[in-house]
Amino acid sequence: MKRVVLVFLLCSIFLTSTALSQATTACPSTTVVECSLSSNSLIPPRREVSGNGRIIDITHLYTPDMPSYHSVDGVGQFLWLLEDMKNGSVVNMSVMKLLAHSGTHVDAPSHVFDQYYDAGFDIDTLDLDVLNGPALLVDVPRDKNITAEVMKSLNIPKGVRRVLFRTLNTDRRLMFKSQFDTSYVGFMEDGAKWLVENTDIKLVGIDYLSVAAFDNLVSSHLVFLESREIILVEALKLDDVQPGIYSVHCLPLRLQGAEGSPIRCILIK
């Protein structure tokens, strides 16, 4: 018994001295708290890939110069400090004003159907089961919008419920340009109809601010959202992601009455 106690004490002394030595090496002549607040440790990490490459963030960072509908200079300032510690407040507290369809976002059926808006088919009514689950990331032919012909050529198998469409928008880095670009790639009305009538897809994701091509902006949305079964996720960040099957996880804000919402989306390999 004495021998066990002696071994335990020796181990405790060794671990304590090792920890102190490491702390001294990392933070010579200062406390642990001061070290944690040093300039070297105050570089905030912004990870787009986590878990040793297993988790990929496909949400665009919200910035004042990201593109917005019909804007030349981006969304502009959308965040203000209501309470500012530099001005004597005990906390920092921000207020936000942002178009609901800014950056990576999701559309509710009430976005283009006024009767659905009046009936309350808002963001909070979207099915989280559709927004989370196995998804297929596909590359779209780069020379055209998504027509019925393009949809046929993609050969998406029956049973696939979630598809993320990567287009020329990603190659052109349109989401990194402040000015809204009407030449973006999106679904033409016949492409939307072909998807609705010939596939089992319930989640459509795309890499610019609208799933619908500019020339078919309203008509394609109407085709997709009329049944209230298809969810549209727009402005996904799909660069540097390999085509294939992933688990997608998208969570919008619970905004009562809202026809759109910013959304955080990740892929898990």
Coordinates of C-alpha atoms in Angstrom, one line a residue:
M1 CA 0.0 0.0 0.0
K2 CA 2.8 2.4 0.9
R3 CA 4.5 1.6 -2.4
V4 CA 1.3 2.5 -4.3
V5 CA 1.0 5.8 -2.5
L6 CA 4.6 6.6 -3.2
V7 CA 4.2 5.9 -6.9
F8 CA 1.1 8.1 -7.0
L9 CA 2.9 11.0 -5.3
L10 CA 5.8 10.7 -7.7
C11 CA 3.5 10.7 -10.7
S12 CA 1.7 13.7 -9.3
I13 CA 4.9 15.7 -8.8
F14 CA 6.1 14.7 -12.3
L15 CA 2.9 15.8 -14.0
T16 CA 2.7 19.1 -12.0
S17 CA 6.3 20.0 -12.8
T18 CA 5.8 19.1 -16.5
A19 CA 2.7 21.3 -16.7
L20 CA 4.5 24.2 -15.0
S21 CA 7.5 23.7 -17.3
Q22 CA 5.3 23.8 -20.4
A23 CA 3.4 26.9 -19.1
T24 CA 6.7 28.7 -18.4
T25 CA 8.0 27.8 -21.9
A26 CA 4.8 29.0 -23.6
C27 CA 4.4 32.1 -21.4
P28 CA 7.7 33.2 -19.8
S29 CA 7.3 35.7 -17.0
T30 CA 3.6 36.1 -17.3
T31 CA 0.4 34.4 -16.2
V32 CA -1.7 32.0 -18.2
V33 CA -4.5 34.5 -18.5
E34 CA -2.2 37.2 -19.8
C35 CA -0.8 34.7 -22.3
S36 CA -4.2 33.8 -23.6
L37 CA -4.8 37.5 -24.3
S38 CA -1.5 38.1 -26.0
S39 CA -1.5 39.4 -29.6
N40 CA -0.3 36.1 -30.9
S41 CA -3.4 34.3 -29.6
L42 CA -5.9 37.0 -30.8
I43 CA -5.9 35.9 -34.4
P44 CA -9.4 34.6 -35.0
P45 CA -9.6 31.4 -36.9
R46 CA -11.9 31.2 -40.0
R47 CA -12.2 27.6 -40.9
E48 CA -13.9 26.5 -44.1
V49 CA -12.7 22.9 -43.6
S50 CA -12.8 21.2 -40.3
G51 CA -12.4 17.8 -38.8
N52 CA -9.3 16.9 -40.8
G53 CA -11.1 17.7 -44.0
R54 CA -14.4 15.9 -43.1
I55 CA -16.5 19.0 -42.7
I56 CA -16.7 21.6 -45.4
D57 CA -18.5 24.9 -44.9
I58 CA -20.3 25.9 -48.1
T59 CA -21.7 29.1 -46.7
H60 CA -20.3 32.4 -47.9
L61 CA -19.0 34.8 -45.3
Y62 CA -21.3 37.8 -45.0
T63 CA -19.4 41.0 -45.8
P64 CA -20.5 44.5 -46.7
D65 CA -19.2 44.1 -50.3
M66 CA -20.8 40.8 -51.1
P67 CA -23.3 41.0 -54.0
S68 CA -26.9 41.8 -53.5
Y69 CA -29.9 42.0 -55.9
H70 CA -29.5 44.9 -58.4
S71 CA -26.8 46.4 -56.3
V72 CA -23.5 47.9 -57.7
D73 CA -21.7 48.2 -54.4
G74 CA -22.8 45.0 -52.5
V75 CA -25.1 44.8 -49.5
G76 CA -23.3 47.7 -47.7
Q77 CA -23.1 48.0 -43.9
F78 CA -25.5 45.6 -42.3
L79 CA -24.1 45.5 -38.7
W80 CA -23.9 48.3 -36.2
L81 CA -22.8 48.3 -32.5
L82 CA -25.8 49.4 -30.5
E83 CA -23.8 49.0 -27.3
D84 CA -20.1 49.7 -27.5
M85 CA -17.6 48.9 -24.8
K86 CA -15.2 51.6 -26.2
N87 CA -17.9 54.1 -25.4
G88 CA -18.5 52.9 -21.8
S89 CA -21.0 50.1 -22.3
V90 CA -20.4 47.0 -20.2
V91 CA -20.9 44.7 -23.3
N92 CA -20.7 44.9 -27.1
M93 CA -24.1 44.3 -28.7
S94 CA -24.9 44.6 -32.4
V95 CA -28.0 45.3 -34.3
M96 CA -28.4 43.9 -37.8
K97 CA -30.4 44.9 -40.9
L98 CA -30.0 42.6 -43.9
L99 CA -32.1 41.6 -46.9
A100 CA -33.5 38.2 -46.1
H101 CA -32.2 36.9 -49.4
S102 CA -28.6 38.0 -48.9
G103 CA -25.6 35.7 -49.2
T104 CA -26.2 32.0 -48.7
H105 CA -29.9 31.8 -48.1
V106 CA -33.1 29.8 -48.5
D107 CA -36.4 30.6 -50.1
A108 CA -39.9 29.8 -48.7
P109 CA -42.9 29.2 -51.0
S110 CA -44.2 32.6 -49.9
H111 CA -41.4 34.2 -51.8
V112 CA -43.3 34.1 -55.1
F113 CA -46.9 33.1 -54.1
D114 CA -48.8 35.8 -52.3
Q115 CA -51.5 33.3 -51.2
Y116 CA -48.8 31.2 -49.6
Y117 CA -47.5 34.4 -47.9
D118 CA -51.0 35.2 -46.5
A119 CA -51.5 31.6 -45.4
G120 CA -48.2 31.6 -43.4
F121 CA -45.9 29.3 -45.5
D122 CA -42.8 31.0 -44.1
I123 CA -39.3 29.9 -43.4
D124 CA -40.4 28.2 -40.1
T125 CA -42.6 25.8 -42.1
L126 CA -39.7 24.3 -44.2
D127 CA -39.0 20.6 -43.6
L128 CA -35.7 20.1 -41.8
D129 CA -35.7 16.5 -43.1
V130 CA -35.3 17.9 -46.6
L131 CA -32.6 20.3 -45.6
N132 CA -30.5 17.6 -44.0
G133 CA -29.4 14.3 -45.5
P134 CA -27.5 12.7 -48.4
A135 CA -26.8 15.1 -51.3
L136 CA -25.2 14.9 -54.7
L137 CA -22.9 17.6 -55.9
V138 CA -22.8 17.8 -59.7
D139 CA -20.9 20.0 -62.2
V140 CA -23.2 21.6 -64.8
P141 CA -22.0 22.1 -68.4
R142 CA -20.3 25.5 -68.4
D143 CA -21.6 27.0 -71.6
K144 CA -25.4 27.4 -70.9
N145 CA -28.2 27.8 -68.4
I146 CA -29.8 24.8 -66.9
T147 CA -32.4 23.7 -69.5
A148 CA -34.3 20.5 -69.8
E149 CA -31.6 19.3 -72.2
V150 CA -28.9 20.0 -69.6
M151 CA -31.0 18.3 -66.9
K152 CA -31.3 15.2 -69.0
S153 CA -27.5 15.1 -69.7
L154 CA -26.7 15.1 -66.0
N155 CA -28.3 11.6 -65.6
I156 CA -29.3 12.2 -62.0
P157 CA -30.6 8.8 -60.7
K158 CA -34.1 8.4 -59.4
G159 CA -34.2 8.4 -55.6
V160 CA -31.7 11.2 -55.2
R161 CA -33.5 13.9 -53.2
R162 CA -30.9 16.6 -52.8
V163 CA -28.7 18.0 -55.5
L164 CA -26.2 20.9 -55.4
F165 CA -25.6 22.3 -58.9
R166 CA -22.1 23.9 -59.4
T167 CA -22.0 26.1 -62.5
L168 CA -19.9 28.7 -64.3
N169 CA -20.9 31.0 -61.4
T170 CA -18.3 29.4 -59.3
D171 CA -15.6 29.5 -61.9
R172 CA -16.3 33.3 -62.5
R173 CA -16.3 33.8 -58.7
L174 CA -19.5 35.9 -59.0
M175 CA -20.2 35.7 -55.2
F176 CA -16.9 37.5 -54.6
K177 CA -17.8 40.5 -56.8
S178 CA -19.8 43.4 -55.3
Q179 CA -21.8 44.2 -58.4
F180 CA -24.9 42.0 -59.1
D181 CA -24.3 40.2 -62.4
T182 CA -27.4 39.4 -64.4
S183 CA -25.4 37.0 -66.7
Y184 CA -25.2 34.3 -64.0
V185 CA -26.2 30.7 -64.7
G186 CA -29.5 29.4 -63.4
F187 CA -32.5 27.3 -64.2
M188 CA -34.6 28.1 -67.3
E189 CA -38.3 27.4 -66.9
D190 CA -38.1 24.2 -69.0
G191 CA -35.2 22.9 -66.9
A192 CA -37.2 23.5 -63.7
K193 CA -40.2 21.7 -65.1
W194 CA -38.0 18.8 -66.2
L195 CA -36.6 18.5 -62.7
V196 CA -40.0 18.6 -61.1
E197 CA -41.6 16.1 -63.4
N198 CA -38.8 13.6 -63.9
T199 CA -36.7 13.5 -60.7
D200 CA -37.2 12.9 -57.0
I201 CA -35.3 16.0 -56.1
K202 CA -36.7 18.0 -53.1
L203 CA -33.7 20.3 -52.4
V204 CA -32.1 22.3 -55.1
G205 CA -28.9 24.2 -54.3
I206 CA -27.0 26.5 -56.6
D207 CA -23.9 28.8 -56.5
Y208 CA -25.4 32.3 -57.0
L209 CA -28.1 34.5 -55.5
S210 CA -30.9 32.9 -57.5
V211 CA -31.6 29.4 -58.6
A212 CA -33.5 30.8 -61.6
A213 CA -31.7 32.4 -64.6
F214 CA -32.3 36.1 -64.8
D215 CA -34.4 35.8 -68.0
N216 CA -36.7 33.3 -66.2
L217 CA -36.4 34.8 -62.7
V218 CA -40.0 34.5 -61.6
S219 CA -41.3 31.7 -63.9
S220 CA -38.7 29.2 -62.7
H221 CA -39.3 30.0 -59.1
L222 CA -43.0 29.5 -59.6
V223 CA -42.4 26.0 -61.1
F224 CA -40.1 25.0 -58.2
L225 CA -42.2 26.4 -55.3
E226 CA -45.8 25.8 -56.4
S227 CA -46.0 22.4 -54.8
R228 CA -44.4 23.6 -51.5
E229 CA -42.3 20.4 -51.6
I230 CA -39.1 21.7 -53.1
I231 CA -36.7 23.8 -51.1
L232 CA -34.3 26.3 -52.8
V233 CA -30.9 27.0 -51.3
E234 CA -29.1 29.8 -53.1
A235 CA -25.6 31.3 -53.2
L236 CA -23.7 28.2 -52.0
K237 CA -19.9 28.3 -51.8
L238 CA -18.9 25.2 -53.9
D239 CA -15.4 26.0 -55.1
D240 CA -12.7 23.5 -54.2
V241 CA -15.3 20.8 -53.4
Q242 CA -15.1 17.6 -55.4
P243 CA -18.3 16.3 -57.1
G244 CA -19.9 13.4 -55.4
I245 CA -22.1 12.3 -52.5
Y246 CA -22.0 14.1 -49.2
S247 CA -24.2 14.6 -46.2
V248 CA -25.6 18.2 -46.4
H249 CA -26.8 20.0 -43.3
C250 CA -28.6 23.4 -43.8
L251 CA -30.3 25.3 -41.0
P252 CA -32.2 28.5 -41.6
L253 CA -33.2 31.0 -38.9
R254 CA -36.7 30.5 -37.4
L255 CA -38.2 33.8 -38.7
Q256 CA -42.0 33.9 -38.3
G257 CA -43.5 35.5 -41.4
A258 CA -40.2 35.6 -43.4
E259 CA -40.2 34.4 -47.0
G260 CA -36.4 34.0 -47.0
S261 CA -33.6 33.6 -44.5
P262 CA -29.8 33.5 -44.3
I263 CA -28.8 29.8 -43.8
R264 CA -25.7 28.0 -42.7
C265 CA -24.8 25.0 -44.8
I266 CA -22.1 22.4 -44.4
L267 CA -21.1 19.2 -46.2
I268 CA -19.8 16.2 -44.3
K269 CA -17.8 13.6 -46.2

